[in-house]
Amino acid sequence: MRVLFFGTPAFAVPSLRRILGSRHDVVLVVTQPDRARGRGRRLSQSPVAEVALEAGIPVRKPLRVSAPEFGETLRGLGADLGVVVAYGQFLARRVREAPRLGYLVNAHASLLPRWRGAAPIAHAILAGDAVSGVSLMRVEREMDAGPVAAVRRTPIGDDESAEELGARLAELAAELVVEGLESIAAGVVSWQEQDDALATLAPKLEPSDAELDWKQPATLLARRVRAFSPRPGAWTHLQRERLRILAAGTDDTEADAEPGTVRSRTAGGLRIATGRGWLLPRLLQRSGGRSLDCEAFLRGHPIPDGSRLGNGAAS
């Protein structure tokens, strides 16, 4: 089949590569416009754009993919189907129905109808889900609510970060997309409507959502660290500076200090009192600095025993 591919971040790259290596033809890649990235805020193209251009595939970066004139452009390409993987814009009906078959399919990083929305991986970790996966669904007007053709399940590791889980789900998505293309090409695909009563939402998370509330139990704080690692990174205040905690363990021993109090421990590490138990940071980062393991961080930036973290420390 002739395929339109819509995708932007690194999560979508394995799917694009897998289609490029299949018997199907990618006739156009649609991705988000170039953005300022990195410390220097230099304008750079998306990971999907880089892969497409290397492969000699035409790339378009519309500010508004649903603009009428762009819909006409898509319709004129004679594509059979569209594939969406983490694209990042609303797709109007004129875009959804542009291919010959009249629809697009989307590889979504959750077991639908659980975690519909922009941040399914982080929300699954925050909720303490034991299992995640990828769903191949038909794109409709309501976000992530279309019928599902196939799913792949995978356990969430006890200590797995959003980045680590995302990398595994990206590979599962790539497998699912190509298998879905084969089923659609053969005319044997079967669609199952979602049960809306079971739907949960995974809205976009803001950096403010990553702030650590030390009154919460250590187990919940560790989930927050994992869910926001590496970007934007769970954070707290140390004096008047933000301190990011990018990896952490827990100790269920009852804390003998106020939540947010730092205690030194052996092997060059720290423990931080919480509402229940202790959080044990493993990877730390100052604003504008590099991420360092706890021991290396403390050699350059000692945190005295008894220091208090959190909003009170920032005032």
CSV table of C-alpha atoms in Angstrom, one decimal:
chain,number,residue,atom,x,y,z
A,1,MET,CA,0.0,0.0,0.0
A,2,ARG,CA,0.9,3.6,-0.4
A,3,VAL,CA,1.1,5.1,3.1
A,4,LEU,CA,1.0,8.6,4.6
A,5,PHE,CA,3.0,8.7,7.9
A,6,PHE,CA,2.2,11.3,10.6
A,7,GLY,CA,4.7,11.4,13.5
A,8,THR,CA,7.2,13.7,15.3
A,9,PRO,CA,9.2,12.5,18.3
A,10,ALA,CA,11.7,9.6,18.8
A,11,PHE,CA,8.8,7.4,19.9
A,12,ALA,CA,7.6,7.4,16.3
A,13,VAL,CA,10.9,6.6,14.7
A,14,PRO,CA,10.8,2.7,15.0
A,15,SER,CA,7.4,2.6,13.4
A,16,LEU,CA,8.6,4.7,10.4
A,17,ARG,CA,11.8,2.6,10.0
A,18,ARG,CA,9.7,-0.6,10.2
A,19,ILE,CA,7.3,0.6,7.4
A,20,LEU,CA,10.3,1.8,5.3
A,21,GLY,CA,11.7,-1.8,5.6
A,22,SER,CA,8.4,-3.4,4.6
A,23,ARG,CA,6.8,-4.0,1.3
A,24,HIS,CA,4.7,-0.8,1.7
A,25,ASP,CA,5.6,2.6,0.3
A,26,VAL,CA,5.7,5.8,2.4
A,27,VAL,CA,4.7,8.5,0.0
A,28,LEU,CA,4.9,11.4,2.4
A,29,VAL,CA,5.9,12.1,6.0
A,30,VAL,CA,4.0,14.8,7.9
A,31,THR,CA,5.7,16.1,11.1
A,32,GLN,CA,5.6,19.1,13.4
A,33,PRO,CA,7.4,22.3,12.3
A,34,ASP,CA,11.1,22.7,13.4
A,35,ARG,CA,11.4,23.8,17.0
A,36,ALA,CA,14.1,25.5,19.2
A,37,ARG,CA,15.7,22.7,21.2
A,38,GLY,CA,18.6,22.2,23.6
A,39,ARG,CA,20.5,24.7,25.7
A,40,GLY,CA,21.3,26.9,22.8
A,41,ARG,CA,17.7,26.9,21.6
A,42,ARG,CA,18.8,26.2,18.1
A,43,LEU,CA,16.1,25.5,15.5
A,44,SER,CA,16.1,21.8,14.7
A,45,GLN,CA,13.8,19.3,12.9
A,46,SER,CA,12.0,16.4,14.5
A,47,PRO,CA,13.5,13.0,14.9
A,48,VAL,CA,11.0,11.7,12.4
A,49,ALA,CA,11.9,14.3,9.8
A,50,GLU,CA,15.6,13.4,10.1
A,51,VAL,CA,14.9,9.7,9.4
A,52,ALA,CA,12.5,10.5,6.5
A,53,LEU,CA,15.0,12.9,4.8
A,54,GLU,CA,17.8,10.3,5.2
A,55,ALA,CA,15.6,7.8,3.4
A,56,GLY,CA,14.7,10.3,0.6
A,57,ILE,CA,11.0,10.5,1.6
A,58,PRO,CA,9.3,13.8,1.1
A,59,VAL,CA,8.5,15.7,4.3
A,60,ARG,CA,5.9,18.4,5.1
A,61,LYS,CA,5.8,20.4,8.3
A,62,PRO,CA,2.5,22.3,8.3
A,63,LEU,CA,1.7,24.7,11.0
A,64,ARG,CA,-2.0,23.6,10.7
A,65,VAL,CA,-2.3,20.1,9.3
A,66,SER,CA,-6.1,20.5,9.1
A,67,ALA,CA,-6.0,23.6,6.9
A,68,PRO,CA,-8.2,23.0,3.8
A,69,GLU,CA,-5.4,23.4,1.3
A,70,PHE,CA,-3.2,20.8,3.0
A,71,GLY,CA,-6.1,18.3,3.0
A,72,GLU,CA,-6.3,18.7,-0.8
A,73,THR,CA,-2.5,18.1,-1.0
A,74,LEU,CA,-2.9,14.9,0.9
A,75,ARG,CA,-5.8,13.7,-1.2
A,76,GLY,CA,-3.8,14.3,-4.4
A,77,LEU,CA,-1.1,11.9,-3.4
A,78,GLY,CA,-3.1,8.8,-4.0
A,79,ALA,CA,-2.2,7.2,-0.7
A,80,ASP,CA,-4.2,4.1,0.4
A,81,LEU,CA,-3.9,4.7,4.2
A,82,GLY,CA,-2.4,7.0,6.8
A,83,VAL,CA,-0.5,5.9,9.9
A,84,VAL,CA,-0.2,8.2,12.9
A,85,VAL,CA,2.3,7.7,15.7
A,86,ALA,CA,2.7,10.5,18.3
A,87,TYR,CA,2.1,13.3,15.7
A,88,GLY,CA,0.9,16.1,18.0
A,89,GLN,CA,-1.9,17.9,16.1
A,90,PHE,CA,-5.6,17.4,15.8
A,91,LEU,CA,-6.5,15.7,12.5
A,92,ALA,CA,-9.6,17.1,10.9
A,93,ARG,CA,-12.0,15.0,8.9
A,94,ARG,CA,-10.6,16.2,5.6
A,95,VAL,CA,-7.2,14.7,6.7
A,96,ARG,CA,-8.6,11.5,8.2
A,97,GLU,CA,-10.5,10.7,5.0
A,98,ALA,CA,-7.8,11.8,2.6
A,99,PRO,CA,-6.4,8.3,1.8
A,100,ARG,CA,-8.2,6.0,-0.6
A,101,LEU,CA,-9.5,3.7,2.2
A,102,GLY,CA,-10.9,6.8,4.0
A,103,TYR,CA,-9.2,6.5,7.3
A,104,LEU,CA,-6.0,6.7,9.4
A,105,VAL,CA,-4.7,4.3,12.0
A,106,ASN,CA,-2.9,5.3,15.2
A,107,ALA,CA,-0.5,3.4,17.4
A,108,HIS,CA,-1.3,4.7,20.9
A,109,ALA,CA,0.9,3.9,23.9
A,110,SER,CA,-1.7,2.4,26.2
A,111,LEU,CA,-4.3,-0.4,26.5
A,112,LEU,CA,-7.3,1.5,25.3
A,113,PRO,CA,-9.7,2.7,26.6
A,114,ARG,CA,-7.4,3.2,29.5
A,115,TRP,CA,-5.3,6.3,29.3
A,116,ARG,CA,-6.7,8.2,26.3
A,117,GLY,CA,-4.7,11.4,25.8
A,118,ALA,CA,-1.3,13.0,25.4
A,119,ALA,CA,0.6,11.4,28.3
A,120,PRO,CA,-0.4,7.8,28.6
A,121,ILE,CA,3.0,6.4,29.7
A,122,ALA,CA,3.5,8.9,32.6
A,123,HIS,CA,-0.1,8.4,33.8
A,124,ALA,CA,0.3,4.6,33.8
A,125,ILE,CA,3.4,4.9,36.0
A,126,LEU,CA,1.8,7.5,38.3
A,127,ALA,CA,-1.2,5.2,38.8
A,128,GLY,CA,1.0,2.3,39.7
A,129,ASP,CA,-0.3,0.2,36.7
A,130,ALA,CA,1.4,-3.2,36.5
A,131,VAL,CA,0.8,-3.6,32.8
A,132,SER,CA,1.0,-1.2,29.8
A,133,GLY,CA,1.0,-1.7,26.0
A,134,VAL,CA,0.1,-0.4,22.6
A,135,SER,CA,-3.2,-0.2,20.8
A,136,LEU,CA,-3.7,0.1,17.1
A,137,MET,CA,-6.9,2.1,16.6
A,138,ARG,CA,-8.8,4.0,13.9
A,139,VAL,CA,-8.5,7.8,14.2
A,140,GLU,CA,-11.8,9.5,14.8
A,141,ARG,CA,-12.8,13.0,16.0
A,142,GLU,CA,-12.8,12.2,19.7
A,143,MET,CA,-9.2,11.7,20.9
A,144,ASP,CA,-8.1,8.0,21.1
A,145,ALA,CA,-11.8,6.8,21.1
A,146,GLY,CA,-11.8,5.0,17.8
A,147,PRO,CA,-12.3,1.2,17.4
A,148,VAL,CA,-9.2,-1.0,18.1
A,149,ALA,CA,-7.8,-3.6,15.7
A,150,ALA,CA,-5.0,-5.1,17.9
A,151,VAL,CA,-3.1,-4.6,21.1
A,152,ARG,CA,0.3,-5.6,22.5
A,153,ARG,CA,0.7,-5.9,26.3
A,154,THR,CA,3.9,-5.6,28.4
A,155,PRO,CA,4.6,-5.5,32.2
A,156,ILE,CA,5.8,-2.3,33.7
A,157,GLY,CA,9.0,-2.9,35.6
A,158,ASP,CA,9.1,-2.0,39.3
A,159,ASP,CA,11.9,0.5,38.7
A,160,GLU,CA,11.2,1.5,35.1
A,161,SER,CA,11.2,5.1,34.1
A,162,ALA,CA,8.9,6.7,31.5
A,163,GLU,CA,11.9,6.9,29.1
A,164,GLU,CA,12.7,3.2,29.5
A,165,LEU,CA,9.0,2.1,29.2
A,166,GLY,CA,8.5,4.5,26.2
A,167,ALA,CA,11.5,2.9,24.4
A,168,ARG,CA,10.0,-0.6,24.7
A,169,LEU,CA,6.5,0.6,23.7
A,170,ALA,CA,7.9,2.3,20.7
A,171,GLU,CA,9.3,-1.0,19.4
A,172,LEU,CA,5.9,-2.8,20.2
A,173,ALA,CA,4.2,0.0,18.3
A,174,ALA,CA,6.4,-0.6,15.3
A,175,GLU,CA,5.5,-4.3,15.2
A,176,LEU,CA,1.8,-3.6,15.6
A,177,VAL,CA,1.8,-1.0,12.8
A,178,VAL,CA,3.3,-3.3,10.2
A,179,GLU,CA,1.2,-6.2,11.2
A,180,GLY,CA,-1.9,-3.9,11.0
A,181,LEU,CA,-0.9,-2.8,7.5
A,182,GLU,CA,-0.7,-6.4,6.4
A,183,SER,CA,-4.1,-7.2,7.9
A,184,ILE,CA,-5.6,-4.1,6.2
A,185,ALA,CA,-4.0,-4.9,2.9
A,186,ALA,CA,-5.3,-8.4,3.0
A,187,GLY,CA,-8.8,-7.2,3.9
A,188,VAL,CA,-8.9,-9.2,7.1
A,189,VAL,CA,-8.7,-6.5,9.7
A,190,SER,CA,-11.3,-6.6,12.5
A,191,TRP,CA,-12.3,-3.5,14.6
A,192,GLN,CA,-13.6,-3.7,18.1
A,193,GLU,CA,-15.4,-0.7,19.6
A,194,GLN,CA,-14.1,0.7,22.9
A,195,ASP,CA,-16.1,0.6,26.0
A,196,ASP,CA,-16.4,4.3,26.9
A,197,ALA,CA,-17.5,3.5,30.4
A,198,LEU,CA,-14.0,2.1,31.1
A,199,ALA,CA,-12.1,5.1,29.7
A,200,THR,CA,-9.6,7.0,31.7
A,201,LEU,CA,-7.8,10.2,30.6
A,202,ALA,CA,-4.1,11.0,30.3
A,203,PRO,CA,-3.9,14.8,29.7
A,204,LYS,CA,-0.7,16.5,29.0
A,205,LEU,CA,1.4,17.0,32.1
A,206,GLU,CA,3.1,20.3,32.8
A,207,PRO,CA,6.4,20.9,34.6
A,208,SER,CA,4.5,22.1,37.7
A,209,ASP,CA,3.0,18.6,37.9
A,210,ALA,CA,6.5,17.2,38.5
A,211,GLU,CA,7.0,19.0,41.8
A,212,LEU,CA,7.5,16.6,44.7
A,213,ASP,CA,5.2,16.9,47.8
A,214,TRP,CA,7.2,15.5,50.6
A,215,LYS,CA,4.0,14.8,52.7
A,216,GLN,CA,3.2,12.0,50.3
A,217,PRO,CA,4.4,8.4,50.9
A,218,ALA,CA,7.8,7.5,49.5
A,219,THR,CA,6.3,4.9,47.1
A,220,LEU,CA,4.2,7.6,45.4
A,221,LEU,CA,7.1,10.0,45.2
A,222,ALA,CA,9.2,7.3,43.6
A,223,ARG,CA,6.5,6.8,41.0
A,224,ARG,CA,6.5,10.5,40.2
A,225,VAL,CA,10.3,10.5,39.8
A,226,ARG,CA,10.0,7.6,37.3
A,227,ALA,CA,7.0,9.1,35.5
A,228,PHE,CA,8.8,12.4,34.8
A,229,SER,CA,12.3,11.0,34.0
A,230,PRO,CA,14.2,12.3,32.2
A,231,ARG,CA,12.0,15.2,31.1
A,232,PRO,CA,10.9,17.5,32.7
A,233,GLY,CA,12.3,15.7,35.7
A,234,ALA,CA,10.7,15.5,39.2
A,235,TRP,CA,11.9,18.5,41.2
A,236,THR,CA,12.0,20.2,44.6
A,237,HIS,CA,13.5,23.3,46.1
A,238,LEU,CA,16.9,23.3,47.8
A,239,GLN,CA,17.2,26.7,49.3
A,240,ARG,CA,16.3,29.0,46.4
A,241,GLU,CA,17.3,26.6,43.6
A,242,ARG,CA,15.5,23.8,41.9
A,243,LEU,CA,16.9,20.4,42.4
A,244,ARG,CA,15.8,17.6,40.0
A,245,ILE,CA,15.6,14.0,41.1
A,246,LEU,CA,15.8,11.7,38.1
A,247,ALA,CA,16.0,8.3,39.7
A,248,ALA,CA,15.3,7.2,43.3
A,249,GLY,CA,14.6,4.2,45.5
A,250,THR,CA,12.6,3.9,48.7
A,251,ASP,CA,13.1,2.7,52.2
A,252,ASP,CA,9.9,1.8,54.1
A,253,THR,CA,11.5,2.5,57.5
A,254,GLU,CA,9.4,5.0,59.5
A,255,ALA,CA,10.9,8.5,59.0
A,256,ASP,CA,12.0,10.2,62.3
A,257,ALA,CA,12.0,13.7,60.8
A,258,GLU,CA,9.6,16.2,59.2
A,259,PRO,CA,8.8,15.5,55.5
A,260,GLY,CA,11.4,17.0,53.2
A,261,THR,CA,14.2,16.7,55.8
A,262,VAL,CA,17.6,15.4,54.4
A,263,ARG,CA,19.5,12.8,56.3
A,264,SER,CA,23.0,11.6,55.3
A,265,ARG,CA,23.5,7.9,54.9
A,266,THR,CA,26.3,5.5,54.1
A,267,ALA,CA,28.0,5.1,50.7
A,268,GLY,CA,27.9,8.8,49.9
A,269,GLY,CA,24.1,9.0,49.5
A,270,LEU,CA,21.1,10.7,51.0
A,271,ARG,CA,17.7,9.8,52.4
A,272,ILE,CA,14.8,12.3,52.4
A,273,ALA,CA,12.0,12.0,54.9
A,274,THR,CA,8.5,11.7,53.4
A,275,GLY,CA,5.0,11.3,54.7
A,276,ARG,CA,5.7,7.5,54.9
A,277,GLY,CA,9.2,6.2,54.7
A,278,TRP,CA,12.3,7.6,53.0
A,279,LEU,CA,13.1,8.5,49.4
A,280,LEU,CA,16.6,7.5,48.4
A,281,PRO,CA,17.8,9.7,45.4
A,282,ARG,CA,20.1,8.0,42.9
A,283,LEU,CA,20.4,10.6,40.2
A,284,LEU,CA,20.4,14.4,40.8
A,285,GLN,CA,20.6,17.5,38.7
A,286,ARG,CA,21.0,21.2,39.5
A,287,SER,CA,19.4,23.9,37.3
A,288,GLY,CA,21.6,24.2,34.2
A,289,GLY,CA,23.9,21.4,35.3
A,290,ARG,CA,24.5,17.8,34.3
A,291,SER,CA,22.7,14.9,35.8
A,292,LEU,CA,25.0,13.0,38.2
A,293,ASP,CA,24.7,10.0,40.4
A,294,CYS,CA,24.1,10.9,44.0
A,295,GLU,CA,27.7,10.3,45.2
A,296,ALA,CA,29.2,12.4,42.4
A,297,PHE,CA,26.6,15.2,42.9
A,298,LEU,CA,27.4,15.4,46.6
A,299,ARG,CA,31.1,15.7,46.1
A,300,GLY,CA,30.6,19.0,44.2
A,301,HIS,CA,27.4,20.1,45.9
A,302,PRO,CA,27.2,18.9,49.5
A,303,ILE,CA,23.7,18.9,51.1
A,304,PRO,CA,24.1,19.2,54.9
A,305,ASP,CA,22.4,16.8,57.1
A,306,GLY,CA,19.1,18.3,58.4
A,307,SER,CA,18.5,20.5,55.3
A,308,ARG,CA,14.9,20.9,54.3
A,309,LEU,CA,13.6,20.5,50.8
A,310,GLY,CA,10.4,21.9,49.3
A,311,ASN,CA,8.5,25.2,49.0
A,312,GLY,CA,9.4,26.3,52.5
A,313,ALA,CA,13.1,26.1,51.6
A,314,ALA,CA,12.6,28.4,48.6
A,315,SER,CA,11.2,31.3,50.6
